[in-house]
Coordinates of C-alpha atoms in Angstrom, one line a residue:
Chain M
M1 CA 23.8 -40.6 14.5
S2 CA 20.9 -43.0 15.1
A3 CA 18.4 -42.5 17.7
A4 CA 19.7 -45.7 19.5
S5 CA 23.3 -44.3 19.7
R6 CA 22.4 -41.0 21.4
E7 CA 22.1 -40.7 25.1
P8 CA 18.7 -38.9 25.9
A9 CA 20.5 -36.0 27.1
E10 CA 23.1 -35.5 24.6
P11 CA 22.5 -32.6 22.4
L12 CA 22.9 -32.7 18.5
V13 CA 26.4 -30.6 19.2
P14 CA 27.8 -31.8 22.4
V15 CA 30.8 -29.1 22.0
L16 CA 30.6 -26.2 19.6
A17 CA 33.5 -23.9 18.8
V18 CA 32.6 -20.7 17.2
V19 CA 35.6 -18.8 15.5
G20 CA 34.5 -15.1 15.1
V21 CA 31.6 -14.6 17.7
G22 CA 29.9 -11.6 15.6
L23 CA 26.3 -11.5 14.2
I24 CA 26.8 -14.7 12.2
G25 CA 28.6 -16.7 14.6
G26 CA 26.9 -15.5 17.7
S27 CA 23.5 -16.2 16.1
F28 CA 24.5 -19.6 15.2
A29 CA 25.3 -20.3 18.7
A30 CA 22.1 -18.7 20.1
A31 CA 19.9 -20.6 17.6
L32 CA 21.3 -24.0 18.9
R33 CA 21.1 -23.1 22.4
D34 CA 17.7 -21.9 22.0
R35 CA 16.6 -25.4 20.6
A36 CA 18.6 -27.3 23.0
G37 CA 20.8 -28.4 20.2
V38 CA 24.2 -27.6 21.8
G39 CA 26.1 -28.6 25.1
R40 CA 29.0 -26.4 25.5
V41 CA 30.2 -23.4 23.2
L42 CA 33.7 -22.4 22.9
G43 CA 34.3 -18.9 21.6
V44 CA 37.6 -18.2 19.5
G45 CA 38.5 -14.8 18.4
R46 CA 41.3 -12.1 18.3
Q47 CA 39.6 -9.3 20.2
A48 CA 39.3 -10.0 24.1
A49 CA 36.5 -7.4 24.5
T50 CA 34.3 -9.0 21.8
L51 CA 34.7 -12.4 23.4
A52 CA 34.1 -11.0 26.8
Q53 CA 30.9 -9.3 25.6
A54 CA 29.8 -12.5 23.9
R55 CA 30.1 -14.6 27.1
D56 CA 28.4 -11.7 29.1
L57 CA 25.5 -12.3 26.5
G58 CA 25.5 -16.0 27.0
L59 CA 26.4 -16.8 23.3
I60 CA 29.4 -18.7 24.5
D61 CA 30.4 -20.6 27.6
E62 CA 34.1 -19.9 27.6
V63 CA 36.9 -18.5 25.6
A64 CA 39.3 -20.9 23.8
S65 CA 42.2 -20.9 21.5
L66 CA 42.1 -22.5 18.0
E67 CA 44.2 -25.4 19.4
Q68 CA 41.7 -26.1 22.2
A69 CA 38.8 -25.7 19.6
A70 CA 40.3 -28.3 17.4
Q71 CA 40.9 -30.7 20.4
Q72 CA 37.6 -30.6 22.0
A73 CA 34.8 -29.4 19.7
D74 CA 32.6 -31.8 17.8
L75 CA 31.7 -29.0 15.3
I76 CA 33.8 -25.9 14.5
F77 CA 32.0 -23.0 12.8
L78 CA 34.1 -20.5 10.9
A79 CA 32.5 -17.1 10.8
M80 CA 35.6 -14.8 11.1
P81 CA 36.2 -12.6 7.9
V82 CA 36.8 -14.9 5.0
G83 CA 40.4 -13.6 4.3
A84 CA 41.5 -15.4 7.6
T85 CA 40.2 -19.0 6.3
E86 CA 43.9 -20.2 5.4
A87 CA 45.5 -19.0 8.8
V88 CA 42.7 -20.5 10.8
L89 CA 42.6 -23.9 9.1
S90 CA 46.5 -23.9 9.2
R91 CA 46.4 -23.7 12.9
L92 CA 43.3 -25.9 13.5
E93 CA 44.8 -28.9 11.2
P94 CA 47.5 -30.3 13.4
H95 CA 44.9 -30.6 16.4
L96 CA 41.8 -31.6 14.7
R97 CA 40.2 -34.8 16.3
P98 CA 39.4 -37.2 13.1
D99 CA 35.5 -37.1 14.0
T100 CA 35.4 -33.1 14.2
L101 CA 33.6 -31.4 11.5
V102 CA 34.5 -28.1 10.4
T103 CA 32.3 -25.7 8.3
D104 CA 32.2 -22.0 7.4
A105 CA 29.9 -19.1 6.5
G106 CA 31.9 -17.3 3.8
S107 CA 30.2 -15.3 0.9
T108 CA 32.1 -17.2 -1.7
K109 CA 32.8 -20.8 -1.9
A110 CA 35.2 -22.0 -4.6
N111 CA 38.0 -19.9 -3.1
V112 CA 37.4 -21.3 0.3
A113 CA 37.1 -24.9 -0.9
A114 CA 40.4 -24.4 -2.8
V115 CA 42.1 -22.9 0.4
A116 CA 40.7 -25.6 2.7
R117 CA 42.0 -28.4 0.3
A118 CA 45.5 -26.8 0.2
V119 CA 45.8 -26.7 4.2
L120 CA 43.8 -29.7 5.4
G121 CA 45.3 -32.1 2.8
E122 CA 44.1 -35.7 3.6
R123 CA 41.8 -34.1 6.3
I124 CA 39.7 -32.3 3.8
G125 CA 36.7 -34.6 4.2
Q126 CA 36.2 -32.9 7.6
F127 CA 35.6 -29.6 6.0
I128 CA 32.1 -29.0 4.5
P129 CA 31.9 -25.2 2.9
G130 CA 28.8 -23.4 3.6
H131 CA 27.0 -20.0 3.3
P132 CA 23.9 -19.0 5.4
I133 CA 22.1 -16.3 3.1
A134 CA 21.3 -14.1 6.2
G135 CA 21.3 -10.2 6.9
A136 CA 24.6 -8.7 7.9
E137 CA 23.5 -4.9 8.1
R138 CA 24.2 -5.0 12.0
T139 CA 27.6 -6.6 13.2
G140 CA 29.1 -7.8 16.6
P141 CA 27.8 -10.2 19.4
E142 CA 25.1 -7.6 20.5
A143 CA 23.5 -7.9 17.1
A144 CA 23.3 -12.0 17.4
E145 CA 19.9 -13.3 17.7
A146 CA 18.4 -17.0 17.9
G147 CA 16.0 -16.2 15.1
L148 CA 18.6 -15.0 12.5
Y149 CA 18.3 -18.2 10.4
R150 CA 14.8 -19.1 10.7
G151 CA 13.2 -19.5 7.4
R152 CA 16.7 -18.3 5.8
T153 CA 18.6 -20.5 3.1
V154 CA 21.9 -22.0 4.0
V155 CA 23.8 -23.2 0.9
L156 CA 26.2 -26.2 1.5
T157 CA 28.7 -26.8 -1.3
P158 CA 30.0 -30.3 -0.3
L159 CA 33.3 -31.5 -1.6
E160 CA 33.6 -35.2 -3.0
E161 CA 35.5 -36.2 0.2
N162 CA 32.8 -35.4 2.6
T163 CA 30.8 -38.6 3.8
S164 CA 27.1 -38.7 3.5
A165 CA 26.8 -38.9 7.3
S166 CA 28.6 -35.6 7.9
K167 CA 26.4 -33.9 5.2
A168 CA 23.4 -35.1 6.7
Y169 CA 24.6 -34.3 10.2
L170 CA 25.5 -30.5 9.1
T171 CA 22.2 -30.4 7.4
R172 CA 20.4 -31.3 10.6
V173 CA 22.4 -28.7 12.6
W174 CA 21.2 -25.9 10.2
E175 CA 17.7 -27.2 10.4
C176 CA 17.9 -26.8 14.1
C177 CA 18.6 -23.5 13.8
G178 CA 15.6 -23.0 11.7
A179 CA 17.2 -22.9 8.1
R180 CA 16.5 -24.6 5.0
V181 CA 19.4 -26.3 3.5
M182 CA 20.3 -26.3 -0.3
A183 CA 23.3 -28.2 -1.7
M184 CA 24.9 -27.1 -5.0
D185 CA 28.2 -26.9 -6.8
A186 CA 30.6 -24.2 -5.4
E187 CA 31.0 -22.8 -8.9
V188 CA 27.0 -22.4 -9.1
H189 CA 26.8 -20.8 -5.9
D190 CA 29.5 -18.2 -6.8
T191 CA 27.8 -17.4 -10.1
I192 CA 24.4 -17.0 -8.6
L193 CA 25.8 -14.8 -5.6
A194 CA 27.7 -12.7 -8.0
S195 CA 24.4 -12.1 -9.5
V196 CA 22.1 -11.3 -6.6
S197 CA 24.5 -10.0 -4.1
H198 CA 28.0 -9.0 -5.5
V199 CA 26.9 -7.0 -8.5
P200 CA 24.2 -5.0 -6.6
H201 CA 26.8 -4.2 -4.0
L202 CA 29.2 -3.0 -6.9
L203 CA 26.4 -0.8 -8.6
S204 CA 25.2 0.6 -5.3
S205 CA 28.9 1.5 -4.3
V206 CA 29.9 2.9 -7.6
F207 CA 26.7 5.0 -7.6
M208 CA 27.1 6.4 -4.2
W209 CA 30.9 7.1 -4.8
Q210 CA 29.8 8.9 -8.1
V211 CA 27.2 11.1 -6.2
A212 CA 29.6 11.8 -3.4
G213 CA 32.1 13.0 -5.7
A214 CA 30.0 15.3 -7.8
H215 CA 30.8 19.2 -7.3
D216 CA 27.3 19.6 -6.0
S217 CA 27.0 16.5 -3.9
D218 CA 25.7 18.5 -0.8
L219 CA 22.9 19.4 -2.6
R220 CA 22.2 16.1 -4.2
M221 CA 22.5 14.5 -0.6
T222 CA 19.8 17.2 0.8
L223 CA 17.4 16.0 -1.9
A224 CA 17.9 12.4 -1.7
G225 CA 14.9 10.4 -0.3
S226 CA 13.7 7.1 0.5
G227 CA 14.3 5.4 -2.8
F228 CA 18.0 6.7 -2.5
R229 CA 18.2 5.3 1.1
D230 CA 17.0 1.8 0.1
F231 CA 19.3 1.5 -3.2
T232 CA 22.5 2.7 -1.4
R233 CA 22.0 0.9 2.0
I234 CA 24.5 -2.0 1.0
A235 CA 27.0 0.8 0.0
A236 CA 27.5 1.4 3.7
G237 CA 28.9 -2.3 4.3
S238 CA 32.5 -3.1 5.2
P239 CA 35.1 -1.9 2.6
E240 CA 37.7 -4.7 3.6
I241 CA 35.0 -7.4 3.5
W242 CA 33.6 -6.6 0.1
R243 CA 36.9 -6.0 -1.3
D244 CA 37.9 -9.5 -0.6
I245 CA 34.6 -10.8 -1.9
F246 CA 35.1 -9.1 -5.1
L247 CA 38.6 -10.2 -5.3
A248 CA 37.6 -13.9 -4.4
N249 CA 34.7 -14.0 -7.0
R250 CA 36.3 -11.6 -9.5
S251 CA 35.6 -13.7 -12.7
A252 CA 31.9 -14.3 -11.9
V253 CA 31.3 -10.7 -11.0
L254 CA 32.8 -9.4 -14.1
S255 CA 30.8 -11.7 -16.1
E256 CA 27.4 -11.2 -14.4
L257 CA 28.2 -7.2 -14.8
Q258 CA 28.5 -7.9 -18.6
E259 CA 25.1 -9.2 -18.7
V260 CA 23.7 -6.3 -16.5
K261 CA 25.5 -3.7 -18.8
A262 CA 23.8 -5.2 -21.7
A263 CA 20.4 -4.9 -20.2
L264 CA 21.2 -1.4 -19.2
G265 CA 22.3 -0.7 -22.8
R266 CA 18.8 -1.7 -24.0
A267 CA 17.0 0.4 -21.5
E268 CA 19.3 3.2 -22.5
Q269 CA 18.6 2.9 -26.0
A270 CA 14.7 2.9 -25.4
L271 CA 15.0 6.1 -23.3
Q272 CA 17.3 7.9 -26.1
D273 CA 14.5 6.7 -28.5
A274 CA 11.9 8.1 -26.2
D275 CA 10.1 4.7 -26.6
G276 CA 7.5 4.9 -23.9
D277 CA 6.2 1.4 -24.8
Q278 CA 9.5 -0.2 -24.6
L279 CA 10.4 1.5 -21.3
Q280 CA 7.0 0.7 -19.7
D281 CA 7.4 -3.0 -20.9
F282 CA 10.8 -3.4 -19.1
L283 CA 9.6 -1.5 -16.0
E284 CA 6.6 -3.7 -15.7
R285 CA 8.6 -6.9 -16.0
A286 CA 11.0 -5.4 -13.2
A287 CA 8.0 -4.4 -11.0
L288 CA 6.2 -7.7 -11.4
A289 CA 9.3 -9.9 -10.6
R290 CA 10.0 -7.7 -7.7
R291 CA 6.6 -7.7 -6.3
F292 CA 6.5 -11.6 -6.8
W293 CA 9.7 -12.1 -5.3
G294 CA 8.8 -9.9 -2.2
S295 CA 5.8 -11.7 -1.6
R296 CA 7.5 -14.9 -1.7
S297 CA 10.6 -14.4 0.1
G298 CA 9.4 -13.0 3.2
L299 CA 12.0 -10.4 3.0
T300 CA 9.8 -7.4 2.2
Chain B
M1 CA -1.0 37.9 5.3
S2 CA 0.0 40.0 8.3
A3 CA -1.3 39.2 11.8
A4 CA -3.5 42.2 11.7
S5 CA -5.3 41.1 8.6
R6 CA -6.1 37.6 9.9
E7 CA -9.4 36.8 11.8
P8 CA -8.3 35.1 15.0
A9 CA -10.2 32.1 13.9
E10 CA -9.1 32.0 10.2
P11 CA -6.8 29.4 9.2
L12 CA -3.7 29.5 7.0
V13 CA -5.7 28.0 4.2
P14 CA -9.5 28.6 4.6
V15 CA -10.4 26.3 1.5
L16 CA -8.0 23.6 0.3
A17 CA -8.7 21.7 -2.7
V18 CA -6.7 18.4 -3.2
V19 CA -6.5 16.9 -6.8
G20 CA -5.7 13.2 -6.2
V21 CA -6.2 12.2 -2.8
G22 CA -3.7 9.5 -2.4
L23 CA -0.7 9.2 -0.2
I24 CA 0.7 12.7 -1.1
G25 CA -2.6 14.6 -1.4
G26 CA -4.1 13.1 1.6
S27 CA -1.0 13.5 3.8
F28 CA -1.0 17.2 2.8
A29 CA -4.6 17.6 3.9
A30 CA -4.0 15.5 7.1
A31 CA -0.8 17.6 8.0
L32 CA -2.7 20.9 7.8
R33 CA -5.6 19.5 9.5
D34 CA -3.5 18.3 12.3
R35 CA -1.9 21.8 12.7
A36 CA -5.3 23.5 12.4
G37 CA -3.9 25.0 9.3
V38 CA -6.9 24.5 6.9
G39 CA -10.7 25.1 7.1
R40 CA -12.5 23.1 4.6
V41 CA -11.0 20.4 2.3
L42 CA -12.5 19.6 -1.1
G43 CA -11.3 16.4 -2.5
V44 CA -11.2 16.0 -6.5
G45 CA -10.4 12.7 -8.3
R46 CA -11.6 10.4 -10.9
Q47 CA -12.4 7.4 -8.6
A48 CA -15.5 7.7 -6.6
A49 CA -14.3 4.7 -4.3
T50 CA -11.2 6.5 -3.5
L51 CA -12.8 9.8 -2.6
A52 CA -15.3 8.0 -0.6
Q53 CA -12.5 6.3 1.2
A54 CA -10.8 9.8 1.8
R55 CA -14.1 11.2 3.1
D56 CA -14.4 8.3 5.5
L57 CA -10.8 8.7 6.8
G58 CA -11.4 12.5 7.5
L59 CA -8.9 13.5 4.9
I60 CA -11.4 15.5 3.2
D61 CA -14.7 17.2 3.9
E62 CA -16.5 16.8 0.7
V63 CA -16.1 15.7 -2.9
A64 CA -15.9 18.3 -5.4
S65 CA -15.5 18.9 -9.3
L66 CA -12.5 20.7 -10.7
E67 CA -14.7 23.5 -11.5
Q68 CA -16.0 23.8 -7.9
A69 CA -12.4 23.5 -6.7
A70 CA -11.3 26.5 -9.0
Q71 CA -14.2 28.6 -7.8
Q72 CA -14.0 27.7 -4.1
A73 CA -10.4 27.0 -3.1
D74 CA -7.7 29.4 -1.9
L75 CA -5.1 26.7 -2.5
I76 CA -5.2 23.9 -5.0
F77 CA -2.8 21.1 -4.6
L78 CA -2.4 18.7 -7.7
A79 CA -1.2 15.4 -6.4
M80 CA -2.5 13.3 -9.4
P81 CA 0.0 11.5 -11.8
V82 CA 2.1 14.3 -13.4
G83 CA 0.8 13.1 -16.8
A84 CA -2.5 14.5 -16.2
T85 CA -1.3 18.0 -15.3
E86 CA -2.2 19.6 -18.6
A87 CA -5.8 18.2 -18.6
V88 CA -6.4 19.3 -15.0
L89 CA -5.0 22.8 -15.5
S90 CA -7.0 23.2 -18.7
R91 CA -10.3 22.4 -16.9
L92 CA -9.3 24.6 -13.8
E93 CA -8.2 27.7 -15.6
P94 CA -11.6 29.2 -17.0
H95 CA -13.0 29.1 -13.5
L96 CA -9.9 30.1 -11.3
R97 CA -10.3 33.2 -9.0
P98 CA -7.5 35.6 -9.3
D99 CA -6.6 35.2 -5.7
T100 CA -6.4 31.2 -5.9
L101 CA -2.9 29.8 -5.7
V102 CA -2.2 26.4 -7.4
T103 CA 0.9 24.0 -6.8
D104 CA 1.8 20.5 -7.5
A105 CA 3.8 17.6 -6.4
G106 CA 5.3 16.3 -9.4
S107 CA 8.6 14.6 -9.5
T108 CA 10.0 16.8 -12.5
K109 CA 9.6 20.5 -12.9
A110 CA 10.9 21.9 -16.0
N111 CA 8.2 20.1 -17.8
V112 CA 5.3 21.0 -15.4
A113 CA 6.2 24.6 -15.5
A114 CA 6.2 24.5 -19.4
V115 CA 2.7 22.7 -19.4
A116 CA 1.5 25.2 -16.7
R117 CA 2.6 28.1 -18.9
A118 CA 1.0 26.9 -22.2
V119 CA -2.4 26.4 -20.3
L120 CA -2.6 29.2 -17.8
G121 CA -1.2 31.8 -20.0
E122 CA -1.9 35.2 -18.1
R123 CA -2.6 33.4 -14.9
I124 CA 0.8 31.6 -14.8
G125 CA 1.5 33.8 -11.8
Q126 CA -0.9 31.9 -9.8
F127 CA 1.0 28.5 -10.2
I128 CA 4.0 27.7 -8.2
P129 CA 5.6 24.3 -9.0
G130 CA 6.8 22.1 -6.1
H131 CA 7.9 18.8 -5.3
P132 CA 7.8 17.1 -1.8
I133 CA 10.7 14.6 -1.3
A134 CA 8.7 12.1 0.7
G135 CA 8.3 8.4 0.4
A136 CA 5.9 6.6 -2.0
E137 CA 6.1 3.1 -1.2
R138 CA 2.8 2.9 -0.2
T139 CA -0.1 4.4 -1.9
G140 CA -3.8 5.5 -1.6
P141 CA -5.6 7.7 1.0
E142 CA -5.3 4.8 3.6
A143 CA -1.5 5.3 3.5
A144 CA -1.9 9.1 4.0
E145 CA -0.6 10.5 7.3
A146 CA -0.1 13.8 9.1
G147 CA 3.5 13.3 9.8
L148 CA 4.7 12.3 6.1
Y149 CA 6.3 15.6 5.5
R150 CA 7.8 16.3 9.0
G151 CA 11.4 16.9 8.7
R152 CA 11.3 16.1 4.8
T153 CA 12.5 18.8 2.2
V154 CA 10.1 20.3 -0.1
V155 CA 11.6 22.0 -3.3
L156 CA 9.8 24.9 -4.9
T157 CA 10.9 26.1 -8.4
P158 CA 9.2 29.2 -8.7
L159 CA 8.4 31.2 -11.8
E160 CA 9.5 34.7 -12.4
E161 CA 5.7 35.6 -12.5
N162 CA 5.2 34.5 -8.9
T163 CA 4.8 37.2 -6.4
S164 CA 6.7 37.3 -3.3
A165 CA 3.7 37.2 -1.2
S166 CA 2.4 34.0 -2.8
K167 CA 6.0 32.3 -2.5
A168 CA 6.1 33.3 1.2
Y169 CA 2.6 32.2 1.6
L170 CA 3.3 28.5 0.1
T171 CA 6.6 28.3 2.1
R172 CA 4.4 28.9 5.4
V173 CA 2.0 26.3 4.3
W174 CA 4.6 23.7 3.8
E175 CA 6.3 24.7 6.9
C176 CA 3.0 24.3 8.8
C177 CA 3.1 20.7 7.5
G178 CA 6.6 20.3 9.2
A179 CA 8.7 20.5 6.0
R180 CA 11.8 22.4 5.2
V181 CA 11.4 24.4 2.0
M182 CA 14.1 25.1 -0.6
A183 CA 13.8 27.1 -3.7
M184 CA 15.8 26.5 -6.8
D185 CA 15.7 26.6 -10.6
A186 CA 13.6 23.9 -12.3
E187 CA 16.6 22.7 -14.4
V188 CA 18.7 22.3 -11.3
H189 CA 15.9 20.3 -9.6
D190 CA 15.5 18.0 -12.5
T191 CA 19.3 17.3 -12.8
I192 CA 19.8 16.7 -9.1
L193 CA 16.6 14.2 -9.0
A194 CA 18.1 12.6 -12.1
S195 CA 21.0 11.9 -10.1
V196 CA 19.5 10.8 -6.7
S197 CA 16.2 9.4 -7.7
H198 CA 15.8 8.7 -11.4
V199 CA 19.1 7.0 -12.2
P200 CA 18.7 4.5 -9.2
H201 CA 15.3 3.8 -10.1
L202 CA 16.7 2.9 -13.8
L203 CA 19.5 0.8 -12.5
S204 CA 17.3 -1.1 -9.9
S205 CA 14.8 -1.8 -12.4
V206 CA 17.4 -2.9 -15.2
F207 CA 19.0 -5.2 -12.7
M208 CA 15.8 -6.7 -11.7
W209 CA 14.7 -7.2 -15.2
Q210 CA 18.0 -8.8 -16.0
V211 CA 17.9 -11.2 -13.1
A212 CA 14.1 -12.0 -13.6
G213 CA 15.0 -12.9 -17.4
A214 CA 18.1 -15.3 -16.6
H215 CA 17.6 -18.8 -17.4
D216 CA 18.1 -19.8 -13.7
S217 CA 16.1 -16.8 -12.3
D218 CA 14.4 -19.2 -10.0
L219 CA 17.5 -20.4 -8.2
R220 CA 18.7 -16.6 -8.2
M221 CA 15.6 -15.4 -6.4
T222 CA 15.9 -18.2 -3.9
L223 CA 19.4 -17.2 -2.9
A224 CA 18.6 -13.4 -2.9
G225 CA 18.8 -11.9 0.5
S226 CA 18.5 -8.6 2.4
G227 CA 20.9 -6.9 0.3
F228 CA 18.9 -7.8 -3.0
R229 CA 15.8 -6.8 -1.2
D230 CA 17.0 -3.0 -0.4
F231 CA 18.7 -2.7 -3.8
T232 CA 15.6 -3.7 -5.8
R233 CA 12.9 -2.3 -3.6
I234 CA 12.3 0.8 -5.8
A235 CA 11.9 -1.5 -9.0
A236 CA 8.5 -2.5 -7.5
G237 CA 7.2 0.9 -8.1
S238 CA 4.4 1.9 -10.8
P239 CA 5.7 1.2 -14.4
E240 CA 3.5 4.0 -15.6
I241 CA 4.5 6.7 -13.1
W242 CA 8.0 6.0 -13.8
R243 CA 7.9 5.7 -17.4
D244 CA 6.4 9.3 -17.4
I245 CA 9.3 10.4 -15.0
F246 CA 11.7 9.0 -17.2
L247 CA 10.3 10.6 -20.5
A248 CA 9.8 13.8 -18.8
N249 CA 13.4 14.2 -17.6
R250 CA 14.9 12.1 -20.4
S251 CA 17.9 14.2 -21.2
A252 CA 19.0 14.8 -17.4
V253 CA 18.7 11.1 -16.9
L254 CA 20.7 10.2 -19.9
S255 CA 23.3 12.7 -19.0
E256 CA 23.6 11.6 -15.5
L257 CA 23.5 7.9 -16.5
Q258 CA 26.9 8.6 -18.5
E259 CA 28.5 9.9 -15.3
V260 CA 27.4 6.6 -13.6
K261 CA 28.7 4.4 -16.2
A262 CA 32.1 6.2 -16.3
A263 CA 32.4 5.5 -12.8
L264 CA 31.4 2.0 -13.1
G265 CA 34.1 1.6 -15.9
R266 CA 36.7 2.6 -13.5
A267 CA 35.6 0.2 -10.7
E268 CA 35.3 -2.6 -13.3
Q269 CA 38.8 -1.8 -14.4
A270 CA 40.2 -2.1 -10.9
L271 CA 38.3 -5.4 -10.8
Q272 CA 39.7 -6.8 -14.0
D273 CA 43.2 -5.5 -12.6
A274 CA 42.5 -7.4 -9.3
D275 CA 43.6 -4.0 -7.8
G276 CA 42.7 -4.5 -4.1
D277 CA 43.8 -1.1 -3.0
Q278 CA 41.8 0.8 -5.7
L279 CA 38.8 -1.4 -5.1
Q280 CA 39.0 -0.7 -1.4
D281 CA 39.6 2.8 -1.8
F282 CA 36.4 3.4 -3.8
L283 CA 34.5 1.0 -1.5
E284 CA 35.8 3.2 1.5
R285 CA 34.6 6.5 -0.2
A286 CA 31.1 5.0 -0.9
A287 CA 30.9 3.6 2.7
L288 CA 31.8 6.8 4.4
A289 CA 29.6 8.9 2.1
R290 CA 26.6 6.6 2.9
R291 CA 27.2 6.4 6.6
F292 CA 27.5 10.1 6.8
W293 CA 24.3 10.7 4.8
G294 CA 22.4 8.0 6.9
S295 CA 23.3 9.9 9.9
R296 CA 22.4 13.3 8.6
S297 CA 19.3 12.4 6.6
G298 CA 17.4 10.9 9.4
L299 CA 16.1 8.4 6.7
T300 CA 18.2 5.3 7.8

């Protein structure tokens, strides 16, 4: 889309459809609106109350069906639970205009790409898989905020059928939201996310489950402090969403888990040997790496 | 100390000595001062700059030596790294008045009690081991605040030589700081803390170490989000302090770690079997327990 081809008043996304107007979808709409990057916003979802709330909050202009979204939108952003991707794409596909672009926000990418390819067939070039790395502690449209993606990383895992123009366009849209865009293979994305997101969630949840099941769990909970609070915060996340993530990214999670267990075995051996130097060495490497990450990420 | 025996103007702690005027020691002094629970505060430490800062901040009235603290204080609060307990008690012991009470803030209790018993001999009744469960993300006197212990739990692990009067007195002092006091055996304390504090720290640090050592650690760090941030926050803690905690509580940590590894094995098996029901079951138990804890603890 060159400068010459754009009307002065035409926004980057003339008509946006958001499927699933919660934190992720609502914040996407809010960010584009905040930067005058969107004309009209259609909201699609299963729960009428949530859609009404999103409209009251000004996140969407009107409620639409998937069919209407496919017919009217220039860009469709899928932000519902990733397990619904196949059903949603199946209902969009027959009505999709040839110039409409579809993207998503799912936490795993190889499985989404496979599902999209199976459902969209020859229209697969219109779908670019994506994953904004942005917090999900709060949920629902009332948690949506225009600044959610500011300074955050958005990963796109483009397919070979995607055109350069569509990839450049989607990059501009995310940059309009304030995000940094990175492109990589879906398999690389899934392996990295298994490491920095899925395995920590598994460990945190397993730990919380073990403490809660102990015969003296009440006393344990009473003496749990701020370290426990931070370490277990992610374990409060949605069981359904995380079950689906683990199943979708099973082999990468299992493989990364072996790496962590091997490291744990070495630390355990140092502790068994009461080897203070080795304990301090690994604690120091961990502390330095964490402090460096904290100062760099802007997340601490 | 009955009402009749107290001068109207006499505070609960006429002279307090704080050894190690950082977050823990400084906040103890500040809390007592805030509630008019202390008369004069002596600050003891190795670093002149830290002591001067504590005095400038009004946390302490004057700098003192360990000998002066032993001679003048009614209550001595040990808040330096736990590894220094033996050396500090050895220097206090020859000068300790018979009515002076000594307590500490160390994260492990059986080893502190053993050290105190060896050093103090017949004066062991004057020492009551304690552990305030309060955050330690920030350090130093400038992090000290009068409200740090408000609503927090303080564990005392009294010795059989402690008198009822001294235990009741120390309980009143902590309650004056706004804390809830619980008494338990040192071994129970150490087992519980191994579970809710030391094992999480080990897992977080091992995980951080593993991620930082991966060949693609830069990319991993770039894609790490808020879940990673929370899960690894404790790994930034002091390597020296945590090495000492692990060594001091080695057998309880190793034993609790086996329990967590057994739970991890079950979760891993469910994932290997792609058993969605079992995955969701354990994720649900973890999420419910964490949400319940969060609503009850006031820490979320």
